PDB file of C-alpha atoms in Angstrom:
ATOM      1  CA  MET A  89     -23.147  11.995  -4.493  1.00  0.00           C
ATOM      2  CA  ASN A  90     -20.552  12.941  -2.186  1.00  0.00           C
ATOM      3  CA  SER A  91     -16.794  11.783  -1.790  1.00  0.00           C
ATOM      4  CA  ALA A  92     -17.229  10.467   1.124  1.00  0.00           C
ATOM      5  CA  GLN A  93     -20.226   8.249  -0.241  1.00  0.00           C
ATOM      6  CA  LEU A  94     -18.320   7.519  -2.961  1.00  0.00           C
ATOM      7  CA  PHE A  95     -15.602   6.023  -0.688  1.00  0.00           C
ATOM      8  CA  ASN A  96     -18.742   3.434   1.071  1.00  0.00           C
ATOM      9  CA  LEU A  97     -19.390   1.976  -2.461  1.00  0.00           C
ATOM     10  CA  THR A  98     -16.142   1.770  -2.944  1.00  0.00           C
ATOM     11  CA  THR A  99     -15.353   0.053   0.035  1.00  0.00           C
ATOM     12  CA  ALA A 100     -18.823  -2.371  -0.740  1.00  0.00           C
ATOM     13  CA  VAL A 101     -17.282  -3.448  -4.251  1.00  0.00           C
ATOM     14  CA  TYR A 102     -13.976  -4.775  -2.586  1.00  0.00           C
ATOM     15  CA  PHE A 103     -16.063  -6.548   0.055  1.00  0.00           C
ATOM     16  CA  VAL A 104     -18.189  -8.137  -2.886  1.00  0.00           C
ATOM     17  CA  ALA A 105     -14.799  -8.641  -5.185  1.00  0.00           C
ATOM     18  CA  MET A 106     -12.968 -10.559  -1.579  1.00  0.00           C
ATOM     19  CA  VAL A 107     -15.909 -12.723  -1.147  1.00  0.00           C
ATOM     20  CA  MET A 108     -15.880 -13.340  -5.033  1.00  0.00           C
ATOM     21  CA  LEU A 109     -11.967 -13.939  -5.488  1.00  0.00           C
ATOM     22  CA  ALA A 110     -12.685 -16.273  -2.680  1.00  0.00           C
ATOM     23  CA  VAL A 111     -15.067 -18.161  -4.613  1.00  0.00           C
ATOM     24  CA  VAL A 112     -12.807 -18.582  -7.419  1.00  0.00           C
ATOM     25  CA  MET A 113     -10.510 -20.050  -5.300  1.00  0.00           C
ATOM     26  CA  VAL A 114     -13.075 -23.113  -3.890  1.00  0.00           C
ATOM     27  CA  LEU A 115     -14.559 -23.570  -6.723  1.00  0.00           C
ATOM     28  CA  ARG A 116     -11.805 -23.413  -8.723  1.00  0.00           C
ATOM     29  CA  ASN A 117     -13.682 -21.513 -11.228  1.00  0.00           C
ATOM     30  CA  ARG A 118     -11.673 -18.968 -13.785  1.00  0.00           C
ATOM     31  CA  ARG A 119     -14.626 -17.842 -15.375  1.00  0.00           C
ATOM     32  CA  LEU A 120     -15.617 -16.223 -12.249  1.00  0.00           C
ATOM     33  CA  GLY A 121     -12.166 -15.223 -11.759  1.00  0.00           C
ATOM     34  CA  ILE A 122     -12.500 -12.633 -14.765  1.00  0.00           C
ATOM     35  CA  LEU A 123     -15.485 -11.609 -13.118  1.00  0.00           C
ATOM     36  CA  ALA A 124     -14.468 -10.392 -10.071  1.00  0.00           C
ATOM     37  CA  VAL A 125     -11.098  -8.804 -11.504  1.00  0.00           C
ATOM     38  CA  ALA A 126     -13.581  -6.894 -13.232  1.00  0.00           C
ATOM     39  CA  THR A 127     -15.228  -6.390 -10.129  1.00  0.00           C
ATOM     40  CA  VAL A 128     -12.140  -4.715  -8.544  1.00  0.00           C
ATOM     41  CA  TRP A 129     -11.733  -3.214 -11.561  1.00  0.00           C
ATOM     42  CA  CYS A 130     -15.196  -1.428 -11.153  1.00  0.00           C
ATOM     43  CA  GLY A 131     -13.520  -0.600  -7.330  1.00  0.00           C
ATOM     44  CA  PHE A 132     -11.095   1.063  -8.688  1.00  0.00           C
ATOM     45  CA  PHE A 133     -12.517   3.394 -11.153  1.00  0.00           C
ATOM     46  CA  ALA A 134     -14.337   4.283  -8.135  1.00  0.00           C
ATOM     47  CA  HIS A 135     -12.132   4.366  -5.988  1.00  0.00           C
ATOM     48  CA  SER A 136     -10.101   6.907  -8.481  1.00  0.00           C
ATOM     49  CA  ALA A 137     -13.026   8.502  -8.853  1.00  0.00           C
ATOM     50  CA  ALA A 138     -14.073   9.020  -4.716  1.00  0.00           C
ATOM     51  CA  ILE A 139     -10.218  10.665  -4.549  1.00  0.00           C
ATOM     52  CA  GLY A 140     -10.771  13.310  -7.584  1.00  0.00           C
ATOM     53  CA  LEU A 141     -14.293  14.870  -5.748  1.00  0.00           C
ATOM     54  CA  ARG A 142     -12.521  14.825  -2.434  1.00  0.00           C
ATOM     55  CA  TRP A 143      -9.542  16.887  -4.270  1.00  0.00           C
ATOM     56  CA  ILE A 144     -12.574  19.189  -6.082  1.00  0.00           C
ATOM     57  CA  GLU A 145     -15.010  19.234  -2.776  1.00  0.00           C
ATOM     58  CA  SER A 146     -11.497  20.743  -0.954  1.00  0.00           C
ATOM     59  CA  TYR A 147     -11.567  23.695  -3.789  1.00  0.00           C
ATOM     60  CA  ARG A 148     -15.749  24.281  -1.964  1.00  0.00           C
ATOM     61  CA  LEU A 149     -14.686  25.425   0.999  1.00  0.00           C
ATOM     62  CA  PRO A 150     -15.594  28.700   2.263  1.00  0.00           C
ATOM     63  CA  GLY A 151     -11.811  30.678   1.974  1.00  0.00           C
ATOM     64  CA  ALA A 152      -9.825  27.545   1.073  1.00  0.00           C
ATOM     65  CA  ILE A 153      -7.392  27.210  -1.200  1.00  0.00           C
ATOM     66  CA  GLY A 154      -7.889  23.459  -2.272  1.00  0.00           C
ATOM     67  CA  HIS A 155      -5.947  20.877  -1.648  1.00  0.00           C
ATOM     68  CA  ALA A 156      -4.289  17.308  -3.255  1.00  0.00           C
ATOM     69  CA  PRO A 157      -6.609  14.789  -1.060  1.00  0.00           C
ATOM     70  CA  LEU A 158      -3.625  13.581   0.627  1.00  0.00           C
ATOM     71  CA  SER A 159      -3.097  15.667   3.880  1.00  0.00           C
ATOM     72  CA  ASN A 160      -3.853  13.864   6.901  1.00  0.00           C
ATOM     73  CA  LEU A 161      -4.636  10.371   8.488  1.00  0.00           C
ATOM     74  CA  TYR A 162      -7.892   9.011   6.539  1.00  0.00           C
ATOM     75  CA  GLU A 163      -6.656  10.897   3.416  1.00  0.00           C
ATOM     76  CA  SER A 164      -3.201   8.857   3.249  1.00  0.00           C
ATOM     77  CA  VAL A 165      -5.300   5.530   4.882  1.00  0.00           C
ATOM     78  CA  VAL A 166      -7.449   5.652   1.106  1.00  0.00           C
ATOM     79  CA  PHE A 167      -4.144   6.771  -0.868  1.00  0.00           C
ATOM     80  CA  PHE A 168      -3.017   3.642   0.448  1.00  0.00           C
ATOM     81  CA  ALA A 169      -5.603   1.006  -0.529  1.00  0.00           C
ATOM     82  CA  TRP A 170      -5.705   2.110  -3.612  1.00  0.00           C
ATOM     83  CA  SER A 171      -2.326   2.532  -4.476  1.00  0.00           C
ATOM     84  CA  ILE A 172      -2.407  -1.393  -3.310  1.00  0.00           C
ATOM     85  CA  VAL A 173      -5.262  -1.778  -5.781  1.00  0.00           C
ATOM     86  CA  LEU A 174      -3.311  -0.628  -8.347  1.00  0.00           C
ATOM     87  CA  ILE A 175      -0.585  -2.888  -8.138  1.00  0.00           C
ATOM     88  CA  TYR A 176      -2.348  -5.451  -8.106  1.00  0.00           C
ATOM     89  CA  LEU A 177      -4.297  -4.672 -11.656  1.00  0.00           C
ATOM     90  CA  LEU A 178      -1.418  -3.809 -13.121  1.00  0.00           C
ATOM     91  CA  ILE A 179       0.400  -6.881 -11.693  1.00  0.00           C
ATOM     92  CA  ASP A 180      -2.530  -8.815 -12.994  1.00  0.00           C
ATOM     93  CA  LEU A 181      -2.650  -7.126 -16.318  1.00  0.00           C
ATOM     94  CA  ARG A 182       1.212  -8.947 -16.920  1.00  0.00           C
ATOM     95  CA  LEU A 183       1.166 -11.590 -15.314  1.00  0.00           C
ATOM     96  CA  ARG A 184      -2.519 -12.727 -15.032  1.00  0.00           C
ATOM     97  CA  GLN A 185      -2.268 -14.265 -11.214  1.00  0.00           C
ATOM     98  CA  ARG A 186      -5.555 -13.711 -10.475  1.00  0.00           C
ATOM     99  CA  ALA A 187      -4.892 -15.306  -7.259  1.00  0.00           C
ATOM    100  CA  VAL A 188      -2.870 -12.670  -6.175  1.00  0.00           C
ATOM    101  CA  GLY A 189      -5.888 -10.818  -5.168  1.00  0.00           C
ATOM    102  CA  VAL A 190      -6.970 -13.253  -2.983  1.00  0.00           C
ATOM    103  CA  PHE A 191      -4.353 -13.216  -0.057  1.00  0.00           C
ATOM    104  CA  VAL A 192      -4.001  -9.172  -1.837  1.00  0.00           C
ATOM    105  CA  VAL A 193      -7.696  -7.013  -1.422  1.00  0.00           C
ATOM    106  CA  PRO A 194      -8.397  -7.599   1.869  1.00  0.00           C
ATOM    107  CA  PHE A 195      -5.161  -5.567   2.494  1.00  0.00           C
ATOM    108  CA  ALA A 196      -7.514  -2.227   0.499  1.00  0.00           C
ATOM    109  CA  LEU A 197     -10.102  -3.665   2.363  1.00  0.00           C
ATOM    110  CA  LEU A 198      -9.352  -3.099   5.075  1.00  0.00           C
ATOM    111  CA  ALA A 199      -7.295  -0.315   4.794  1.00  0.00           C
ATOM    112  CA  MET A 200     -10.493   1.882   3.609  1.00  0.00           C
ATOM    113  CA  CYS A 201     -12.501  -0.329   6.150  1.00  0.00           C
ATOM    114  CA  TRP A 202      -9.986   1.806   8.954  1.00  0.00           C
ATOM    115  CA  ALA A 203     -10.948   4.621   7.502  1.00  0.00           C
ATOM    116  CA  GLN A 204     -14.510   4.296   7.274  1.00  0.00           C
ATOM    117  CA  LEU A 205     -14.729   3.378  10.985  1.00  0.00           C
ATOM    118  CA  TRP A 206     -12.208   5.826  12.081  1.00  0.00           C
ATOM    119  CA  GLY A 207     -10.632   8.017  10.530  1.00  0.00           C
ATOM    120  CA  ASN A 208     -11.554  11.638  10.516  1.00  0.00           C
ATOM    121  CA  ASP A 209     -13.515  12.214   6.916  1.00  0.00           C
ATOM    122  CA  ALA A 210     -13.682  16.048   7.677  1.00  0.00           C
ATOM    123  CA  ILE A 211     -11.734  17.680   4.991  1.00  0.00           C
ATOM    124  CA  GLU A 212      -9.472  20.715   6.416  1.00  0.00           C
ATOM    125  CA  PRO A 213      -6.962  23.094   5.727  1.00  0.00           C
ATOM    126  CA  LEU A 214      -3.691  22.738   5.161  1.00  0.00           C
ATOM    127  CA  VAL A 215      -1.073  23.291   8.077  1.00  0.00           C
ATOM    128  CA  PRO A 216       1.058  25.724   6.994  1.00  0.00           C
ATOM    129  CA  ALA A 217       3.625  22.705   7.071  1.00  0.00           C
ATOM    130  CA  LEU A 218       2.122  21.028   4.564  1.00  0.00           C
ATOM    131  CA  GLN A 219       1.599  24.485   1.981  1.00  0.00           C
ATOM    132  CA  SER A 220       3.737  22.439  -0.123  1.00  0.00           C
ATOM    133  CA  ASN A 221       3.646  20.379  -3.603  1.00  0.00           C
ATOM    134  CA  TRP A 222       6.508  19.067  -1.376  1.00  0.00           C
ATOM    135  CA  LEU A 223       3.907  17.566   0.262  1.00  0.00           C
ATOM    136  CA  THR A 224       2.411  15.572  -2.762  1.00  0.00           C
ATOM    137  CA  TYR A 225       5.941  14.277  -4.091  1.00  0.00           C
ATOM    138  CA  HIS A 226       6.271  12.845  -0.727  1.00  0.00           C
ATOM    139  CA  VAL A 227       3.011  11.647  -0.046  1.00  0.00           C
ATOM    140  CA  VAL A 228       2.906   9.029  -3.359  1.00  0.00           C
ATOM    141  CA  THR A 229       6.635   8.220  -3.776  1.00  0.00           C
ATOM    142  CA  CYS A 230       6.102   6.416  -0.125  1.00  0.00           C
ATOM    143  CA  PHE A 231       2.725   5.023  -0.613  1.00  0.00           C
ATOM    144  CA  LEU A 232       3.549   3.531  -3.953  1.00  0.00           C
ATOM    145  CA  GLY A 233       6.314   2.136  -2.127  1.00  0.00           C
ATOM    146  CA  TYR A 234       4.495   1.254   0.698  1.00  0.00           C
ATOM    147  CA  ALA A 235       1.806   0.153  -1.035  1.00  0.00           C
ATOM    148  CA  ALA A 236       4.644  -1.726  -2.910  1.00  0.00           C
ATOM    149  CA  PHE A 237       5.421  -3.284   0.262  1.00  0.00           C
ATOM    150  CA  ALA A 238       1.664  -4.050   1.029  1.00  0.00           C
ATOM    151  CA  VAL A 239       1.970  -6.737  -2.280  1.00  0.00           C
ATOM    152  CA  GLY A 240       5.321  -8.759  -1.209  1.00  0.00           C
ATOM    153  CA  CYS A 241       3.813  -8.764   1.790  1.00  0.00           C
ATOM    154  CA  ALA A 242       0.867 -10.789   1.016  1.00  0.00           C
ATOM    155  CA  VAL A 243       2.645 -12.944  -1.690  1.00  0.00           C
ATOM    156  CA  SER A 244       5.176 -13.775   1.440  1.00  0.00           C
ATOM    157  CA  ILE A 245       2.107 -15.124   2.637  1.00  0.00           C
ATOM    158  CA  MET A 246       0.469 -16.996  -0.348  1.00  0.00           C
ATOM    159  CA  TYR A 247       4.202 -18.425  -0.389  1.00  0.00           C
ATOM    160  CA  LEU A 248       4.300 -19.723   3.033  1.00  0.00           C
ATOM    161  CA  PHE A 249       0.712 -21.476   2.793  1.00  0.00           C
ATOM    162  CA  LYS A 250       1.412 -23.015  -0.341  1.00  0.00           C
ATOM    163  CA  SER A 251       4.755 -24.158   0.369  1.00  0.00           C
ATOM    164  CA  ALA A 252       2.943 -25.335   4.011  1.00  0.00           C
ATOM    165  CA  SER A 253       0.374 -26.806   2.675  1.00  0.00           C
ATOM    166  CA  ALA A 254       0.242 -30.726   2.301  1.00  0.00           C
ATOM    167  CA  ALA A 255       0.987 -31.464  -1.281  1.00  0.00           C
ATOM    168  CA  PRO A 256       3.726 -28.043  -1.890  1.00  0.00           C
ATOM    169  CA  LYS A 257       4.559 -30.203  -5.405  1.00  0.00           C
ATOM    170  CA  ALA A 258       2.060 -30.763  -6.717  1.00  0.00           C
ATOM    171  CA  ASP A 259       0.368 -28.170  -8.686  1.00  0.00           C
ATOM    172  CA  LYS A 260      -2.357 -29.529 -10.477  1.00  0.00           C
ATOM    173  CA  ALA A 261      -3.641 -27.835 -13.518  1.00  0.00           C
ATOM    174  CA  ASP A 262      -6.929 -26.593 -11.550  1.00  0.00           C
ATOM    175  CA  ASP A 263      -4.722 -25.126  -9.263  1.00  0.00           C
ATOM    176  CA  LEU A 264      -6.023 -21.575  -9.221  1.00  0.00           C
ATOM    177  CA  LEU A 265      -2.898 -20.654  -6.692  1.00  0.00           C
ATOM    178  CA  PRO A 266       0.689 -19.638  -8.770  1.00  0.00           C
ATOM    179  CA  SER A 267       3.759 -21.919  -8.459  1.00  0.00           C
ATOM    180  CA  LEU A 268       5.481 -20.886  -5.180  1.00  0.00           C
ATOM    181  CA  GLU A 269       8.860 -19.723  -7.667  1.00  0.00           C
ATOM    182  CA  VAL A 270       6.009 -17.826  -9.059  1.00  0.00           C
ATOM    183  CA  LEU A 271       5.364 -16.419  -5.891  1.00  0.00           C
ATOM    184  CA  ASP A 272       9.322 -15.927  -5.246  1.00  0.00           C
ATOM    185  CA  ALA A 273       9.523 -13.670  -7.878  1.00  0.00           C
ATOM    186  CA  LEU A 274       6.241 -12.017  -7.131  1.00  0.00           C
ATOM    187  CA  ASN A 275       7.513 -11.369  -3.766  1.00  0.00           C
ATOM    188  CA  TYR A 276      11.036 -10.145  -5.142  1.00  0.00           C
ATOM    189  CA  LYS A 277       9.722  -7.319  -8.264  1.00  0.00           C
ATOM    190  CA  ALA A 278       7.765  -6.566  -5.968  1.00  0.00           C
ATOM    191  CA  ILE A 279      10.313  -4.840  -3.571  1.00  0.00           C
ATOM    192  CA  MET A 280      12.520  -3.709  -6.688  1.00  0.00           C
ATOM    193  CA  ILE A 281       9.065  -1.577  -7.260  1.00  0.00           C
ATOM    194  CA  GLY A 282       8.476  -0.410  -3.032  1.00  0.00           C
ATOM    195  CA  PHE A 283      12.338   0.222  -2.685  1.00  0.00           C
ATOM    196  CA  PRO A 284      12.666   3.086  -5.347  1.00  0.00           C
ATOM    197  CA  PHE A 285       9.642   4.643  -4.575  1.00  0.00           C
ATOM    198  CA  LEU A 286      10.688   4.641  -0.240  1.00  0.00           C
ATOM    199  CA  THR A 287      13.874   5.738  -1.270  1.00  0.00           C
ATOM    200  CA  LEU A 288      12.475   8.654  -3.216  1.00  0.00           C
ATOM    201  CA  GLY A 289      10.344   9.177  -0.633  1.00  0.00           C
ATOM    202  CA  ILE A 290      12.523   9.528   1.601  1.00  0.00           C
ATOM    203  CA  VAL A 291      14.081  12.125  -0.529  1.00  0.00           C
ATOM    204  CA  THR A 292      11.016  14.477  -1.037  1.00  0.00           C
ATOM    205  CA  GLY A 293      10.756  14.158   2.679  1.00  0.00           C
ATOM    206  CA  ALA A 294      14.573  15.353   3.951  1.00  0.00           C
ATOM    207  CA  ALA A 295      13.280  18.473   1.488  1.00  0.00           C
ATOM    208  CA  TRP A 296       9.876  19.222   2.657  1.00  0.00           C
ATOM    209  CA  ALA A 297      11.786  18.832   5.815  1.00  0.00           C
ATOM    210  CA  ASN A 298      14.212  21.970   5.100  1.00  0.00           C
ATOM    211  CA  TYR A 299      11.425  23.284   3.350  1.00  0.00           C
ATOM    212  CA  ALA A 300       9.156  23.773   6.060  1.00  0.00           C
ATOM    213  CA  TRP A 301      10.769  23.590   9.565  1.00  0.00           C
ATOM    214  CA  GLY A 302      15.016  24.935   8.484  1.00  0.00           C
ATOM    215  CA  THR A 303      17.403  21.501   8.404  1.00  0.00           C
ATOM    216  CA  TYR A 304      16.997  17.751   5.977  1.00  0.00           C
ATOM    217  CA  TRP A 305      16.904  15.335   9.137  1.00  0.00           C
ATOM    218  CA  SER A 306      16.546  15.945  12.824  1.00  0.00           C
ATOM    219  CA  TRP A 307      16.131  12.448  14.171  1.00  0.00           C
ATOM    220  CA  ASP A 308      12.243  12.716  14.364  1.00  0.00           C
ATOM    221  CA  PRO A 309      10.519   9.123  15.247  1.00  0.00           C
ATOM    222  CA  LYS A 310       9.706   9.267  11.673  1.00  0.00           C
ATOM    223  CA  GLU A 311      12.694   9.642   9.535  1.00  0.00           C
ATOM    224  CA  THR A 312      14.261   7.266  11.923  1.00  0.00           C
ATOM    225  CA  TRP A 313      11.504   4.261  11.881  1.00  0.00           C
ATOM    226  CA  SER A 314      11.460   5.364   7.727  1.00  0.00           C
ATOM    227  CA  LEU A 315      15.139   4.756   7.764  1.00  0.00           C
ATOM    228  CA  ILE A 316      14.613   1.656   9.244  1.00  0.00           C
ATOM    229  CA  VAL A 317      13.093   0.457   6.838  1.00  0.00           C
ATOM    230  CA  TRP A 318      14.403   1.531   4.311  1.00  0.00           C
ATOM    231  CA  PHE A 319      17.918  -0.236   5.566  1.00  0.00           C
ATOM    232  CA  ILE A 320      15.477  -4.058   6.260  1.00  0.00           C
ATOM    233  CA  TYR A 321      14.743  -3.835   2.637  1.00  0.00           C
ATOM    234  CA  ALA A 322      17.869  -3.275   0.978  1.00  0.00           C
ATOM    235  CA  ALA A 323      19.523  -6.059   3.005  1.00  0.00           C
ATOM    236  CA  PHE A 324      16.928  -8.047   2.137  1.00  0.00           C
ATOM    237  CA  LEU A 325      17.490  -6.922  -2.404  1.00  0.00           C
ATOM    238  CA  HIS A 326      21.620  -7.563  -0.640  1.00  0.00           C
ATOM    239  CA  ALA A 327      20.550 -11.432   0.254  1.00  0.00           C
ATOM    240  CA  ARG A 328      18.998 -11.490  -2.159  1.00  0.00           C
ATOM    241  CA  LEU A 329      21.749 -10.206  -5.224  1.00  0.00           C
ATOM    242  CA  THR A 330      24.527 -11.389  -3.098  1.00  0.00           C
ATOM    243  CA  ARG A 331      23.947 -14.621  -1.180  1.00  0.00           C
ATOM    244  CA  GLY A 332      21.120 -15.743  -3.119  1.00  0.00           C
ATOM    245  CA  TRP A 333      18.248 -15.626  -0.501  1.00  0.00           C
ATOM    246  CA  SER A 334      14.490 -16.557  -1.624  1.00  0.00           C
ATOM    247  CA  GLY A 335      11.831 -18.680  -0.069  1.00  0.00           C
ATOM    248  CA  ARG A 336      10.614 -19.224   3.320  1.00  0.00           C
ATOM    249  CA  ARG A 337      13.241 -17.151   4.303  1.00  0.00           C
ATOM    250  CA  ALA A 338      12.483 -13.838   1.434  1.00  0.00           C
ATOM    251  CA  ALA A 339       9.334 -14.709   2.378  1.00  0.00           C
ATOM    252  CA  TRP A 340       9.968 -13.713   6.478  1.00  0.00           C
ATOM    253  CA  LEU A 341      11.452 -11.034   5.616  1.00  0.00           C
ATOM    254  CA  SER A 342       9.357  -9.353   3.371  1.00  0.00           C
ATOM    255  CA  ILE A 343       6.706  -9.964   5.828  1.00  0.00           C
ATOM    256  CA  LEU A 344       8.580  -8.359   8.485  1.00  0.00           C
ATOM    257  CA  GLY A 345       9.991  -5.626   5.930  1.00  0.00           C
ATOM    258  CA  PHE A 346       6.364  -4.498   5.941  1.00  0.00           C
ATOM    259  CA  ALA A 347       5.389  -5.062   9.533  1.00  0.00           C
ATOM    260  CA  ALA A 348       7.913  -2.061  10.296  1.00  0.00           C
ATOM    261  CA  THR A 349       6.447  -0.095   7.792  1.00  0.00           C
ATOM    262  CA  LEU A 350       3.463  -0.467   8.521  1.00  0.00           C
ATOM    263  CA  PHE A 351       4.218   1.108  12.281  1.00  0.00           C
ATOM    264  CA  CYS A 352       5.979   3.929  10.986  1.00  0.00           C
ATOM    265  CA  TYR A 353       3.249   4.910   9.058  1.00  0.00           C
ATOM    266  CA  LEU A 354       0.957   4.048  12.086  1.00  0.00           C
ATOM    267  CA  GLY A 355       2.564   3.070  15.103  1.00  0.00           C
ATOM    268  CA  VAL A 356       4.011   6.441  14.921  1.00  0.00           C
ATOM    269  CA  ASN A 357       1.916   8.366  14.360  1.00  0.00           C
ATOM    270  CA  LEU A 358      -1.237   7.078  16.816  1.00  0.00           C
ATOM    271  CA  ILE A 359       0.924   5.832  19.435  1.00  0.00           C
ATOM    272  CA  PRO A 360       0.979   9.663  21.222  1.00  0.00           C
ATOM    273  CA  ALA A 361       3.608   8.791  23.333  1.00  0.00           C
ATOM    274  CA  ILE A 362       5.899   8.779  20.268  1.00  0.00           C
ATOM    275  CA  GLY A 363       4.748  12.265  18.744  1.00  0.00           C
ATOM    276  CA  GLY A 364       7.479  14.087  16.162  1.00  0.00           C
ATOM    277  CA  LEU A 365       6.511  16.435  13.618  1.00  0.00           C
ATOM    278  CA  HIS A 366       4.655  14.039  12.039  1.00  0.00           C
ATOM    279  CA  SER A 367       2.130  14.402  14.767  1.00  0.00           C
ATOM    280  CA  TYR A 368       0.013  16.054  12.571  1.00  0.00           C
ATOM    281  CA  GLY A 369      -0.750  12.530  11.088  1.00  0.00           C
ATOM    282  CA  GLY A 370      -2.396  11.072  13.675  1.00  0.00           C
ATOM    283  CA  GLY A 371      -5.720  13.314  12.658  1.00  0.00           C
TER     284      GLY A 371
END
């Protein structure tokens, strides 16, 4: 089995897990919830093995020196999905809020489906600009931040969904959805995790830019949008800490921030008219 086949298996397992989590919500069956999360763990282990195998495969190419599987859009998308699942599982381990997976796992599944259907899964030699350890530091920190923001967005959608329901105050004993207070706290914590990683990603990206292009900052479209995303989440934290923003306003701001994150990540790479120094990331 090669890494591409293992990624396909991972996608299938995430799909099964998503269906099981949805059934858990409908039937309100907590025991089935344990099985659903165990399925997510199986997908995560397969996903981790696939990333490791792809790394090994890069060393087997004729004349290749091998590299971390973070060098093109396909590899970054599968790593993004892996990071989302990692953060969800850490939340589940600590807080046992399994229902969060109903909204979070689809994010990872969509990313994996996109990579499988439209991504270029060929392992290619690194272009000169990517031949640096800064690539690994930059991509890992950025995508851990992006993944935390994705979890924050999913939790915010849950919050809006629950707050708009007919009986938001019920919080029945068999209601598997976390309370509004827990969802609001999860949104805040997800952004508190993602913001430092995004900041590190921007700093390591600047260091890498200086190594590759001789300048720390050149107002490339990707750099500019990274700064916009940083300001949105900085505004979120500032409003939360100084103005007490919470609830629906915080949820909408979290969703806006993730929309800007997606544009920074995908829009800048995939819209040819934007271009820029990060155009290699669209392959």
